[in-house]
Short mmCIF file of C-alpha atoms in Angstrom, two decimals:
data_model
loop_
_atom_site.label_atom_id
_atom_site.label_comp_id
_atom_site.label_asym_id
_atom_site.label_seq_id
_atom_site.Cartn_x
_atom_site.Cartn_y
_atom_site.Cartn_z
CA UNK A 264 -60.83 -20.03 145.12
CA UNK A 265 -63.96 -19.58 142.60
CA UNK A 266 -65.72 -16.28 143.07
CA UNK A 267 -69.17 -17.89 143.44
CA UNK A 268 -70.88 -14.59 142.30
CA UNK A 269 -69.23 -13.66 139.23
CA UNK A 270 -69.81 -17.71 137.85
CA UNK A 271 -73.49 -17.28 138.58
CA UNK A 272 -73.25 -14.04 136.76
CA UNK A 273 -71.25 -15.47 133.74
CA UNK A 274 -73.94 -18.54 133.71
CA UNK A 275 -76.86 -15.87 133.71
CA UNK A 276 -75.15 -14.27 131.04
CA UNK A 277 -75.48 -17.39 128.88
CA UNK A 278 -79.05 -18.27 129.93
CA UNK A 279 -80.09 -14.70 128.92
CA UNK A 280 -78.32 -14.65 125.83
CA UNK A 281 -80.78 -14.93 122.72
CA UNK A 282 -78.90 -15.91 119.55
CA UNK A 283 -82.01 -15.27 117.05
CA UNK A 284 -82.51 -11.93 118.60
CA UNK A 285 -78.96 -10.79 117.93
CA UNK A 286 -78.83 -12.37 114.36
CA UNK A 287 -82.10 -10.56 113.48
CA UNK A 288 -80.73 -7.23 115.06
CA UNK A 289 -77.30 -7.94 113.02
CA UNK A 290 -79.44 -8.29 109.83
CA UNK A 291 -81.45 -5.31 110.08
CA UNK A 292 -78.60 -3.00 110.30
CA UNK A 293 -77.63 -4.07 106.93
CA UNK A 294 -74.21 -3.01 107.41
CA UNK A 295 -72.81 -5.97 107.69
CA UNK A 296 -69.53 -7.03 109.88
CA UNK A 297 -67.83 -3.92 108.43
CA UNK A 298 -70.32 -1.89 110.20
CA UNK A 299 -69.78 -4.01 113.28
CA UNK A 300 -66.04 -2.91 113.09
CA UNK A 301 -67.05 0.65 112.20
CA UNK A 302 -68.98 0.86 115.43
CA UNK A 303 -65.59 0.31 117.78
CA UNK A 304 -65.91 -2.97 118.88
CA UNK A 305 -62.92 -4.01 120.62
CA UNK A 306 -64.05 -7.88 121.34
CA UNK A 307 -65.87 -10.29 118.97
CA UNK A 308 -69.64 -10.45 119.55
CA UNK A 309 -71.15 -13.95 121.17
CA UNK A 310 -73.35 -14.52 117.59
CA UNK A 311 -69.78 -14.88 115.61
CA UNK A 312 -67.68 -16.94 118.34
CA UNK A 313 -66.62 -20.46 117.42
CA UNK A 314 -65.94 -23.29 119.56
CA UNK A 315 -61.75 -23.39 120.09
CA UNK A 316 -61.44 -26.75 118.63
CA UNK A 317 -62.53 -25.40 115.46
CA UNK A 318 -59.45 -23.32 114.97
CA UNK A 319 -56.91 -25.90 116.04
CA UNK A 320 -54.70 -27.53 113.21
CA UNK A 321 -55.73 -30.81 114.13
CA UNK A 322 -51.88 -32.20 113.91
CA UNK A 323 -48.78 -30.63 114.21
CA UNK A 324 -46.75 -32.32 111.35
CA UNK A 325 -43.92 -30.42 110.74
CA UNK A 326 -43.36 -31.87 107.28
CA UNK A 327 -46.77 -31.42 105.81
CA UNK A 328 -46.53 -27.71 107.61
CA UNK A 329 -44.40 -26.90 104.62
CA UNK A 330 -46.61 -28.21 102.35
CA UNK A 331 -48.09 -26.13 99.36
CA UNK A 332 -50.83 -26.73 97.25
CA UNK A 333 -49.36 -27.19 93.07
CA UNK A 334 -49.18 -24.23 91.15
CA UNK A 335 -49.73 -25.29 87.19
CA UNK A 336 -48.39 -23.26 84.56
CA UNK A 337 -51.00 -22.95 81.61
CA UNK A 338 -49.11 -21.18 79.03
CA UNK A 339 -48.70 -24.26 76.71
CA UNK A 340 -52.09 -25.29 76.61
CA UNK A 341 -52.90 -24.05 73.06
CA UNK A 342 -49.48 -25.49 71.69
CA UNK A 343 -50.88 -28.85 72.07
CA UNK A 344 -49.43 -32.67 71.93
CA UNK A 345 -47.04 -33.37 74.42
CA UNK A 346 -46.90 -29.87 76.14
CA UNK A 347 -50.87 -29.94 76.47
CA UNK A 348 -50.62 -33.71 77.78
CA UNK A 349 -47.99 -32.48 80.32
CA UNK A 350 -50.52 -29.60 82.02
CA UNK A 351 -53.15 -32.07 81.89
CA UNK A 352 -51.45 -34.75 83.86
CA UNK A 353 -50.59 -31.97 86.13
CA UNK A 354 -54.42 -30.79 86.70
CA UNK A 355 -54.88 -34.92 87.37
CA UNK A 356 -52.50 -35.42 89.83
CA UNK A 357 -53.33 -32.04 91.94
CA UNK A 358 -57.18 -32.94 91.69
CA UNK A 359 -56.94 -36.57 92.60
CA UNK A 360 -54.84 -35.88 95.57
CA UNK A 361 -55.57 -32.13 96.47
CA UNK A 362 -58.81 -31.18 94.91
CA UNK A 363 -57.07 -27.22 94.92
CA UNK A 364 -54.40 -25.90 92.62
CA UNK A 365 -53.39 -22.53 91.73
CA UNK A 366 -52.69 -21.66 88.04
CA UNK A 367 -50.52 -19.02 86.61
CA UNK A 368 -50.14 -17.88 82.85
CA UNK A 369 -54.02 -18.50 82.64
CA UNK A 370 -54.60 -15.27 80.29
CA UNK A 371 -56.69 -12.77 82.43
CA UNK A 372 -53.68 -9.76 83.12
CA UNK A 373 -52.96 -8.80 86.55
CA UNK A 374 -54.09 -4.91 85.83
CA UNK A 375 -57.56 -6.97 85.38
CA UNK A 376 -57.41 -9.02 88.64
CA UNK A 377 -55.97 -5.90 90.56
CA UNK A 378 -58.55 -3.52 89.23
CA UNK A 379 -61.04 -6.41 90.37
CA UNK A 380 -60.02 -6.24 93.73
CA UNK A 381 -59.82 -2.85 93.88
CA UNK A 382 -63.53 -2.58 92.70
CA UNK A 383 -64.71 -5.07 95.55
CA UNK A 384 -62.83 -3.17 98.09
CA UNK A 385 -64.27 0.63 96.70
CA UNK A 386 -67.94 -1.58 97.14
CA UNK A 387 -67.73 -2.38 100.69
CA UNK A 388 -66.03 0.82 101.68
CA UNK A 389 -68.58 3.04 100.91
CA UNK A 390 -70.74 4.72 103.35
CA UNK A 391 -73.28 2.33 104.39
CA UNK A 392 -76.12 4.38 103.32
CA UNK A 393 -74.73 3.50 99.62
CA UNK A 394 -74.35 -0.14 100.24
CA UNK A 395 -77.84 -0.56 102.27
CA UNK A 396 -79.84 -0.48 98.74
CA UNK A 397 -78.20 -3.66 97.65
CA UNK A 398 -78.80 -5.37 101.30
CA UNK A 399 -81.45 -8.34 100.72
CA UNK A 400 -81.64 -12.21 101.41
CA UNK A 401 -84.18 -12.33 98.19
CA UNK A 402 -83.14 -15.50 96.53
CA UNK A 403 -84.20 -13.99 93.01
CA UNK A 404 -82.21 -10.84 93.23
CA UNK A 405 -79.31 -11.14 90.61
CA UNK A 406 -77.18 -8.53 92.58
CA UNK A 407 -76.87 -8.07 96.39
CA UNK A 408 -75.20 -7.09 99.05
CA UNK A 409 -75.32 -9.16 102.57
CA UNK A 410 -73.44 -11.05 105.32
CA UNK A 411 -73.16 -14.73 105.83
CA UNK A 412 -75.38 -16.72 103.17
CA UNK A 413 -76.24 -19.31 106.03
CA UNK A 414 -76.72 -16.65 108.64
CA UNK A 415 -79.52 -18.32 110.57
CA UNK A 416 -78.49 -21.79 109.84
CA UNK A 417 -74.73 -21.98 111.05
CA UNK A 418 -73.43 -22.64 114.43
CA UNK A 419 -71.35 -19.35 114.36
CA UNK A 420 -71.66 -16.22 111.95
CA UNK A 421 -68.47 -15.78 109.45
CA UNK A 422 -66.44 -12.60 109.67
CA UNK A 423 -67.42 -11.65 106.12
CA UNK A 424 -69.18 -9.42 104.01
CA UNK A 425 -70.34 -10.43 100.21
CA UNK A 426 -71.43 -8.30 97.06
CA UNK A 427 -73.00 -11.28 95.04
CA UNK A 428 -73.61 -11.01 91.33
CA UNK A 429 -74.95 -13.73 89.03
CA UNK A 430 -72.98 -13.58 86.00
CA UNK A 431 -74.16 -16.49 83.64
CA UNK A 432 -76.34 -16.67 81.74
CA UNK A 433 -78.61 -14.36 82.80
CA UNK A 434 -76.61 -11.56 83.82
CA UNK A 435 -77.88 -8.55 85.40
CA UNK A 436 -78.55 -5.45 83.20
CA UNK A 437 -75.18 -3.12 83.80
CA UNK A 438 -77.02 -0.32 85.85
CA UNK A 439 -77.96 -2.93 88.67
CA UNK A 440 -74.40 -3.30 89.32
CA UNK A 441 -72.73 -0.68 91.91
CA UNK A 442 -71.45 2.45 90.12
CA UNK A 443 -68.19 1.46 92.46
CA UNK A 444 -67.18 -1.69 90.53
CA UNK A 445 -69.46 -1.83 87.51
CA UNK A 446 -66.85 -1.62 84.79
CA UNK A 447 -64.61 -4.20 86.23
CA UNK A 448 -67.23 -6.63 87.41
CA UNK A 449 -68.31 -6.62 83.60
CA UNK A 450 -64.58 -7.25 82.35
CA UNK A 451 -63.40 -9.55 85.20
CA UNK A 452 -66.58 -11.72 84.30
CA UNK A 453 -66.08 -11.85 80.63
CA UNK A 454 -62.33 -12.80 81.25
CA UNK A 455 -62.94 -15.66 83.84
CA UNK A 456 -66.10 -17.27 82.03
CA UNK A 457 -63.45 -18.03 79.16
CA UNK A 458 -61.13 -19.04 81.60
CA UNK A 459 -63.96 -21.46 82.92
CA UNK A 460 -64.44 -23.28 79.58
CA UNK A 461 -60.87 -24.13 79.34
CA UNK A 462 -60.36 -25.37 82.71
CA UNK A 463 -63.54 -27.61 82.06
CA UNK A 464 -61.58 -28.61 78.74
CA UNK A 465 -58.96 -29.77 80.76
CA UNK A 466 -60.76 -31.69 83.55
CA UNK A 467 -62.38 -33.52 81.25
CA UNK A 468 -59.03 -34.73 79.64
CA UNK A 469 -57.72 -34.96 83.12
CA UNK A 470 -60.32 -37.60 83.51
CA UNK A 471 -59.28 -39.49 80.03
CA UNK A 472 -62.58 -38.01 78.62
CA UNK A 473 -63.32 -35.94 75.19
CA UNK A 474 -62.35 -32.09 76.07
CA UNK A 475 -66.30 -31.00 75.48
CA UNK A 476 -67.76 -33.82 77.44
CA UNK A 477 -68.10 -32.10 80.85
CA UNK A 478 -69.09 -28.84 78.63
CA UNK A 479 -71.84 -31.00 77.41
CA UNK A 480 -73.04 -32.02 80.58
CA UNK A 481 -73.46 -28.15 81.52
CA UNK A 482 -71.22 -28.14 84.56
CA UNK A 483 -70.58 -24.66 83.88
CA UNK A 484 -73.59 -22.88 82.52
CA UNK A 485 -74.38 -20.85 85.30
CA UNK A 486 -71.85 -18.49 87.20
CA UNK A 487 -72.05 -16.43 90.34
CA UNK A 488 -69.85 -14.26 91.25
CA UNK A 489 -68.88 -13.47 95.00
CA UNK A 490 -66.94 -9.84 96.03
CA UNK A 491 -65.60 -11.12 99.65
CA UNK A 492 -64.58 -8.57 102.24
CA UNK A 493 -63.07 -9.61 105.64
CA UNK A 494 -62.65 -6.75 107.73
CA UNK A 495 -59.70 -6.47 110.30
CA UNK A 496 -60.55 -8.46 113.73
CA UNK A 497 -59.78 -7.35 117.14
CA UNK A 498 -60.22 -11.01 118.43
CA UNK A 499 -58.97 -13.51 115.63
CA UNK A 500 -58.46 -16.44 117.95
CA UNK A 501 -62.49 -16.30 118.31
CA UNK A 502 -63.79 -16.55 114.90
CA UNK A 503 -63.31 -17.25 111.39
CA UNK A 504 -63.55 -15.42 108.10
CA UNK A 505 -65.45 -18.45 106.66
CA UNK A 506 -66.10 -21.52 108.43
CA UNK A 507 -64.66 -25.01 107.17
CA UNK A 508 -66.51 -26.07 104.17
CA UNK A 509 -66.43 -27.77 100.60
CA UNK A 510 -68.26 -25.74 98.15
CA UNK A 511 -71.97 -27.15 96.70
CA UNK A 512 -70.79 -26.66 93.01
CA UNK A 513 -68.32 -28.22 89.82
CA UNK A 514 -65.67 -25.74 90.53
CA UNK A 515 -64.30 -22.52 91.85
CA UNK A 516 -61.96 -19.97 90.29
CA UNK A 517 -60.44 -17.56 93.20
CA UNK A 518 -59.03 -14.36 92.98
CA UNK A 519 -57.29 -13.29 96.38
CA UNK A 520 -55.01 -10.21 97.63
CA UNK A 521 -51.94 -10.75 99.59
CA UNK A 522 -53.42 -10.97 102.70
CA UNK A 523 -53.26 -14.74 103.08
CA UNK A 524 -55.64 -16.73 105.61
CA UNK A 525 -57.22 -19.34 102.96
CA UNK A 526 -56.50 -22.96 104.34
CA UNK A 527 -57.16 -26.35 103.13
CA UNK A 528 -57.20 -29.49 105.13
CA UNK A 529 -54.70 -32.13 103.87
CA UNK A 530 -54.27 -35.08 105.50
CA UNK A 531 -55.80 -33.90 108.85
CA UNK A 532 -53.58 -30.73 108.65
CA UNK A 533 -54.30 -27.16 108.02
CA UNK A 534 -52.37 -26.02 104.82
CA UNK A 535 -51.71 -22.52 104.19
CA UNK A 536 -52.75 -21.49 100.68
CA UNK A 537 -49.81 -19.12 100.10
CA UNK A 538 -50.93 -16.07 97.39
CA UNK A 539 -48.86 -15.95 94.40
CA UNK A 540 -48.58 -13.09 92.41
CA UNK A 541 -50.59 -13.14 89.26
CA UNK A 542 -52.10 -16.35 90.05
CA UNK A 543 -55.60 -17.56 90.52
CA UNK A 544 -56.90 -20.55 92.87
CA UNK A 545 -59.10 -23.25 91.42
CA UNK A 546 -61.17 -25.81 93.43
CA UNK A 547 -63.26 -28.59 92.55
CA UNK A 548 -66.78 -28.68 94.51
CA UNK A 549 -68.94 -31.55 95.66
CA UNK A 550 -70.80 -32.22 92.52
CA UNK A 551 -67.21 -32.88 90.65
CA UNK A 552 -66.35 -35.11 93.20
CA UNK A 553 -69.77 -36.83 92.88
CA UNK A 554 -69.66 -37.13 88.73
CA UNK A 555 -65.77 -38.27 89.01
CA UNK A 556 -67.22 -40.66 91.67
CA UNK A 557 -64.03 -39.98 94.06
CA UNK A 558 -61.73 -39.80 91.69
CA UNK A 559 -61.44 -36.07 92.05
CA UNK A 560 -61.55 -34.75 95.08
CA UNK A 561 -63.13 -31.75 97.12
CA UNK A 562 -61.43 -30.95 99.81
CA UNK A 563 -62.67 -28.99 102.96
CA UNK A 564 -61.41 -25.68 103.27
CA UNK A 565 -61.61 -22.36 105.35
CA UNK A 566 -60.61 -18.72 105.61
CA UNK A 567 -59.09 -17.22 109.02
CA UNK A 568 -58.91 -13.49 110.07
CA UNK A 569 -56.34 -11.22 110.97
CA UNK A 570 -56.06 -8.10 113.14
CA UNK A 571 -54.58 -6.48 110.25
CA UNK A 572 -57.06 -6.24 107.12
CA UNK A 573 -59.22 -6.05 105.06
CA UNK A 574 -58.39 -9.08 103.26
CA UNK A 575 -60.36 -9.34 100.01
CA UNK A 576 -60.97 -12.34 97.80
CA UNK A 577 -63.64 -13.08 94.59
CA UNK A 578 -64.74 -16.23 94.09
CA UNK A 579 -66.74 -17.13 90.94
CA UNK A 580 -68.73 -20.51 91.52
CA UNK A 581 -69.38 -22.81 88.31
CA UNK A 582 -72.45 -24.97 88.43
CA UNK A 583 -75.07 -25.94 86.23
CA UNK A 584 -78.87 -24.68 86.47
CA UNK A 585 -81.23 -25.62 89.47
CA UNK A 586 -84.31 -25.25 87.80
CA UNK A 587 -83.24 -28.27 85.13
CA UNK A 588 -84.75 -31.68 86.14
CA UNK A 589 -81.66 -33.01 84.70
CA UNK A 590 -79.74 -35.79 86.80
CA UNK A 591 -75.92 -36.10 87.68
CA UNK A 592 -74.60 -39.23 88.95
CA UNK A 593 -70.77 -40.96 88.19
CA UNK A 594 -69.89 -40.33 84.45
CA UNK A 595 -70.94 -43.35 83.08
CA UNK A 596 -67.59 -43.48 81.11
CA UNK A 597 -65.78 -43.77 84.39
CA UNK A 598 -67.61 -46.47 86.10
CA UNK A 599 -66.64 -50.49 85.55
CA UNK A 600 -66.90 -53.70 87.39
CA UNK A 601 -63.92 -52.60 89.41
CA UNK A 602 -65.53 -48.88 90.02
CA UNK A 603 -69.12 -48.80 90.14
CA UNK A 604 -71.09 -45.78 91.25
CA UNK A 605 -70.31 -44.58 94.28
CA UNK A 606 -73.61 -42.14 94.65
CA UNK A 607 -77.14 -42.02 93.41
CA UNK A 608 -78.03 -39.50 90.55
CA UNK A 609 -79.80 -36.58 91.86
CA UNK A 610 -80.77 -32.81 90.37
CA UNK A 611 -78.58 -30.33 91.79
CA UNK A 612 -81.39 -28.23 93.49
CA UNK A 613 -81.73 -31.17 95.65
CA UNK A 614 -78.02 -31.26 96.78
CA UNK A 615 -78.26 -27.40 97.08
CA UNK A 616 -80.90 -27.18 99.25
CA UNK A 617 -79.79 -30.05 101.50
CA UNK A 618 -76.22 -28.62 101.55
CA UNK A 619 -77.79 -25.45 102.89
CA UNK A 620 -80.37 -27.14 105.52
CA UNK A 621 -77.12 -27.99 107.65
CA UNK A 622 -75.17 -24.86 107.54
CA UNK A 623 -71.24 -24.91 106.53
CA UNK A 624 -69.25 -28.02 107.93
CA UNK A 625 -69.27 -31.55 107.21
CA UNK A 626 -69.55 -32.12 103.18
CA UNK A 627 -73.27 -32.74 101.91
CA UNK A 628 -71.70 -35.63 100.02
CA UNK A 629 -72.74 -38.57 102.61
CA UNK A 630 -76.04 -38.12 102.02
CA UNK A 631 -76.01 -39.29 98.34
CA UNK A 632 -74.13 -42.27 98.91
CA UNK A 633 -74.89 -45.61 97.94
#
């Protein structure tokens, strides 16, 4: 038997709910999701609640559920000859099939990586009064703390806070970086920038191009760092750490702690990206799929939340200047009568604007297909 009075109350609650007002109130606290958790909540607020089907695994293929993204050892890349060629071939297979892979022996020490994770945690676990000084949505700020880049565009807010910094080419002055993680951001950034150039050379070779081809295309001149903090969640089955999406860049290098939660969508099945000690995760972005004419893949991924926490990760996004009028389309050397261009040429800022306008979700690439 249905309790009509309770049903009417729940319907009225929905009618009375003002999402824009809740988002604005949350943003105005400048405390992020951690501030919500610290307030003692036991239920996920409505602005974070997602539809149940977004958490589903799409299929229940037991064979696929045991798959792991490739782990590639870079220790032999400077040997040249056959050993380097082997690594390039592994990157090619991973990029064509997954668009995601983990790398080990990449040249960044575990001490530096551990210190970077600790630095991000230190920043986010400071008193709100200190963090609040950095909270802003101003696009021109080189260093900022915020929660949800697309807060007002997305269907549901994500259970995540971020310390963001531009790291190249116009890095902020050291004093602009938070004292809690200033030194390690500078150190880690120097390391990851060098690694980014190395990966771009390997990816060029994996496409059958000269090592400097993608570097000369300026696919990595702009680099941005995101230090993500996913607090423990009282109802992890009702929200997401990061909704399903693909990245609007050329490629991303991700450092993650051992908590887990990152998943990639492979053959319609969500696959866990199990952390490997000392490894970094590399994923190709939408712009790489575009310039490779779909040879290499930018695939959908997401982050689940947990009752245990926090989860810490640090993403470095490699892109080109949005202000530059340069057009990017399928690389001419990859095209032929049998492989005609699948995308029109675009300016990167055009892609970013379209990506941001639709919120996280389906790839924005379809809008630029011929």
